[in-house]
Coordinates of C-alpha atoms in Angstrom, one line a residue:
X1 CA -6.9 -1.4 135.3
X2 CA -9.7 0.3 133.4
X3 CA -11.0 3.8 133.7
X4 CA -14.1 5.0 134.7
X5 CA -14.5 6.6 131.3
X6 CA -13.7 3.6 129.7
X7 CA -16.4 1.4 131.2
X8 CA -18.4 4.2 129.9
X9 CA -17.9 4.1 126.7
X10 CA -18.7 0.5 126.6
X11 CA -21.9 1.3 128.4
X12 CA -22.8 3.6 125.4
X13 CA -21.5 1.3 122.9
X14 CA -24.0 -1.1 124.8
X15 CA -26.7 0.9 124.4
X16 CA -26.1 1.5 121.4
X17 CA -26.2 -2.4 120.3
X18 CA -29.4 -2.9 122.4
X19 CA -31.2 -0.1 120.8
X20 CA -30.2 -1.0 116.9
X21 CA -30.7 -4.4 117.6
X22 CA -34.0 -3.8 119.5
X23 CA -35.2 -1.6 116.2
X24 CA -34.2 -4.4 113.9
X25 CA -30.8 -2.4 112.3
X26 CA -27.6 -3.6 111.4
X27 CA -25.0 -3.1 114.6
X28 CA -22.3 -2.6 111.9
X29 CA -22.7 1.9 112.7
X30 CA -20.9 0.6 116.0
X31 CA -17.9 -0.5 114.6
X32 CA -17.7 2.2 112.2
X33 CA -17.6 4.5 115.0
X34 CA -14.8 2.8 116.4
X35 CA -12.9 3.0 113.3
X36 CA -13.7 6.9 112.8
X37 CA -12.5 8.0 116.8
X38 CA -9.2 6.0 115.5
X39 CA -8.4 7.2 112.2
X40 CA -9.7 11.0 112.6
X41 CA -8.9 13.5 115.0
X42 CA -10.5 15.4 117.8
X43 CA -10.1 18.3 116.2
X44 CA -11.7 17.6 113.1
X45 CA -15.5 17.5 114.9
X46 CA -17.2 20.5 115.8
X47 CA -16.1 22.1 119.3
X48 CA -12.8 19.8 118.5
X49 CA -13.5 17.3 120.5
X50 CA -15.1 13.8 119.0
X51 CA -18.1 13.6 118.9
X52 CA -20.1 10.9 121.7
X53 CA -21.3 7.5 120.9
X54 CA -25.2 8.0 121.6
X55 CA -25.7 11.3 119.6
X56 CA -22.8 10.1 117.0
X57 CA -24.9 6.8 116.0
X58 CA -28.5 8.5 116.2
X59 CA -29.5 6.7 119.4
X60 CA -32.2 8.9 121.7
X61 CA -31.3 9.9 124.9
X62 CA -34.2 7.9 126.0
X63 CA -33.2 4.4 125.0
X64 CA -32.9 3.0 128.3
X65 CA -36.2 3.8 129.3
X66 CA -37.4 0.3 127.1
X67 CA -37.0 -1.9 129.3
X68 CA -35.7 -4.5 126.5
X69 CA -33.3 -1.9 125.6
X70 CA -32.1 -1.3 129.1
X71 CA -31.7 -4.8 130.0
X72 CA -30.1 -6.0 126.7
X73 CA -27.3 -3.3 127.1
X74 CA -26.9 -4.7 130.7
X75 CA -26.4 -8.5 129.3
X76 CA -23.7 -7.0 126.8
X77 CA -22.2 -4.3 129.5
X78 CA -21.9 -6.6 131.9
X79 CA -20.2 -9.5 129.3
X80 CA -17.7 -7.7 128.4
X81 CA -16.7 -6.6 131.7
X82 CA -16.7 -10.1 133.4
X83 CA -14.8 -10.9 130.1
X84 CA -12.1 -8.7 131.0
X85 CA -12.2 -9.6 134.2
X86 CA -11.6 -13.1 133.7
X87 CA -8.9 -12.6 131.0
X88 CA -6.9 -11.2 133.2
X89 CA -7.4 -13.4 136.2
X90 CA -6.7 -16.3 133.1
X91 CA -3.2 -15.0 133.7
X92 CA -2.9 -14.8 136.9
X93 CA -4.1 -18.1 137.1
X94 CA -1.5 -19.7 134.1
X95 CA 1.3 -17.7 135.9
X96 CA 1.9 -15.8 132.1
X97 CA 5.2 -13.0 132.8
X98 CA 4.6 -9.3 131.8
X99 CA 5.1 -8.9 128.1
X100 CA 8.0 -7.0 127.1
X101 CA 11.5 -8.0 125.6
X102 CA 12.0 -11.1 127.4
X103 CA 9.0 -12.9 125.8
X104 CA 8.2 -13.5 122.0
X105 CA 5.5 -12.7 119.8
X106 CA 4.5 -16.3 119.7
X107 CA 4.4 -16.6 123.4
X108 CA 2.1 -13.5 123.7
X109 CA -0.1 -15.4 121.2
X110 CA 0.4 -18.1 123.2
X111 CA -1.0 -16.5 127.0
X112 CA -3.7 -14.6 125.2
X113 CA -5.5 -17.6 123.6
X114 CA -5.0 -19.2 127.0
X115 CA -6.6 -16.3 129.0
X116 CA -9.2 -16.1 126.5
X117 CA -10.3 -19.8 126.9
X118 CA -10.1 -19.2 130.8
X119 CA -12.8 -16.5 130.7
X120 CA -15.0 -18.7 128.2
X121 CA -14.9 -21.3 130.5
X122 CA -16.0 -18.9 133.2
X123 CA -18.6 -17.9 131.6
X124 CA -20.0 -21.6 131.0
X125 CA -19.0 -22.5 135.2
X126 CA -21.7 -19.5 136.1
X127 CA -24.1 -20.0 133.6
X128 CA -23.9 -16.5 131.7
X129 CA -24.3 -15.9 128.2
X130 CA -21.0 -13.9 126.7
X131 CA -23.2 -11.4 125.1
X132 CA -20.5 -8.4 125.3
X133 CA -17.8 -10.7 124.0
X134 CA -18.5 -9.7 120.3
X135 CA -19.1 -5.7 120.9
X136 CA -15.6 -5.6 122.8
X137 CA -13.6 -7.3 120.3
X138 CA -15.2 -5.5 117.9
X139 CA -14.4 -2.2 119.7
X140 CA -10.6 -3.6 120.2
X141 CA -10.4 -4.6 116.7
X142 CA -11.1 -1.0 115.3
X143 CA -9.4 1.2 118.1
X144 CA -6.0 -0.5 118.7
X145 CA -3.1 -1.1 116.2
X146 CA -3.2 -3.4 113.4
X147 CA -0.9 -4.7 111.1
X148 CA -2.2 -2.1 108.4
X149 CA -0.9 1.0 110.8
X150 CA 2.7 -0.2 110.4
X151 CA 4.9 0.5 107.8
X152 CA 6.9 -3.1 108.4
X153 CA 5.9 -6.7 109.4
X154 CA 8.5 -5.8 111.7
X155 CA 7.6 -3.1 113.3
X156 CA 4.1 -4.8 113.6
X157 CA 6.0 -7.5 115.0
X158 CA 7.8 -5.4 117.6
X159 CA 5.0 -3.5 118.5
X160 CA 3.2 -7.3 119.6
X161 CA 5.7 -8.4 121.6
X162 CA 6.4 -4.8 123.4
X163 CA 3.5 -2.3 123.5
X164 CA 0.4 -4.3 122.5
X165 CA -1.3 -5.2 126.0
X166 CA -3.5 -7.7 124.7
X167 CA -3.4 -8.0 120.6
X168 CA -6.1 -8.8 118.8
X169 CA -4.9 -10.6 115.5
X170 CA -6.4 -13.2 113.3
X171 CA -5.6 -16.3 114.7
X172 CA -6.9 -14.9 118.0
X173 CA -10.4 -14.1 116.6
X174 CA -10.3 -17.3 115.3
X175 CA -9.5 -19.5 118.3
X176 CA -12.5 -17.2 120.6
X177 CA -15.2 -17.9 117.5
X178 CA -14.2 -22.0 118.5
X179 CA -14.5 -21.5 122.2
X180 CA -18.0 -19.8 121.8
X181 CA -19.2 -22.4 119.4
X182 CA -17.8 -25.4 121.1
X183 CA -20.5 -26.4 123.5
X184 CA -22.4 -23.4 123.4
X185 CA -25.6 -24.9 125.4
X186 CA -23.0 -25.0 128.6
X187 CA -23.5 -21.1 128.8
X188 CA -26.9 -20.8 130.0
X189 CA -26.9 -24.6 131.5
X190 CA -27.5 -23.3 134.9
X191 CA -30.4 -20.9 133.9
X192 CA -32.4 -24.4 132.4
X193 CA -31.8 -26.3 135.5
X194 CA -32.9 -23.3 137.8
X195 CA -36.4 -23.0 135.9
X196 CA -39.3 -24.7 136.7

């Protein structure tokens, strides 16, 4: 499941990608972002509550009224949902169990790079670019748990195989940066043979 609020945020962190890209900035501010709602806390900001993407990162209220903005923060809204999307029905489709005590760390590794290569491959069967691919892992990356926030490699370890829904380690980042390169024409395949 994914909140309401959640596919919010992504929408401003969208927004905010289109609009720095748009104006020829770095999207880096994004990430930092990220890494600021983990490692403060609400009650640090003004009002004590954290501050909102759009406002937070400069972006004008008006963005989305260019229409490049508007319809680039589409292409990566919309990638990153069908990418979560498909991830999970990767595991559905592979049959992977619930994580928890009865499977290992190297088995969760194991299902994730397998769901993974599932939704890249669905993104290549319908022809669309995986635009929001980057800005979610990115988001992941800097909001969830890494092995710096643990005082053991194995607490990390535990907290992989038990709590973490969908990790997002080294060797995963790795094996996604392969998927998108290999074949990377495949993705907008369909769009060349539709034009005329």
């Amino acid at each position: 499941t994914i909140s309401v609020s959640s596919i919010r945020f992504l929408d401003d962190l969208a927004t905010a990608i289109a609009w720095l890209d748009r104006h020829g900035c770095s999207i880096d501010p994004v990430a930092q972002y990220a890494g600021v709602l983990k490692y403060r806390r609400a009650n640090m900001f003004p009002g004590g509550r954290f501050p909102l993407p759009l406002p937070a990162l400069g972006i004008p209220e008006d963005a989305l009224r260019d229409a490049a903005v508007d319809q680039a923060a589409q292409r990566v809204l919309k990638g990153a949902v069908v990418f979560m999307f498909a991830h999970e029905l990767g595991h559905i489709i592979h049959s992977h169990p619930r994580y928890g005590t009865c499977i290992g760390r190297v088995d969760v590794q194991e299902n994730e790079l397998a769901a993974d290569r599932f939704a890249i491959e669905m993104f290549r069967r319908i022809g669309m670019v995986p635009d929001g691919v980057v800005p979610l892992f990115t988001a992941a990356a800097y909001l969830q748990p890494h092995r710096g926030d643990f005082a053991s490699e194995t607490l990390w370890e535990e907290y992989l195989v038990t709590e973490a829904p969908h990790p997002v380690t080294a060797r995963r980042m790795r094996a996604l940066t392969l998927e998108l390169a290999h074949q990377p024409g495949g993705f907008t395949a369909r769009e060349a043979r539709h034009e005329v």
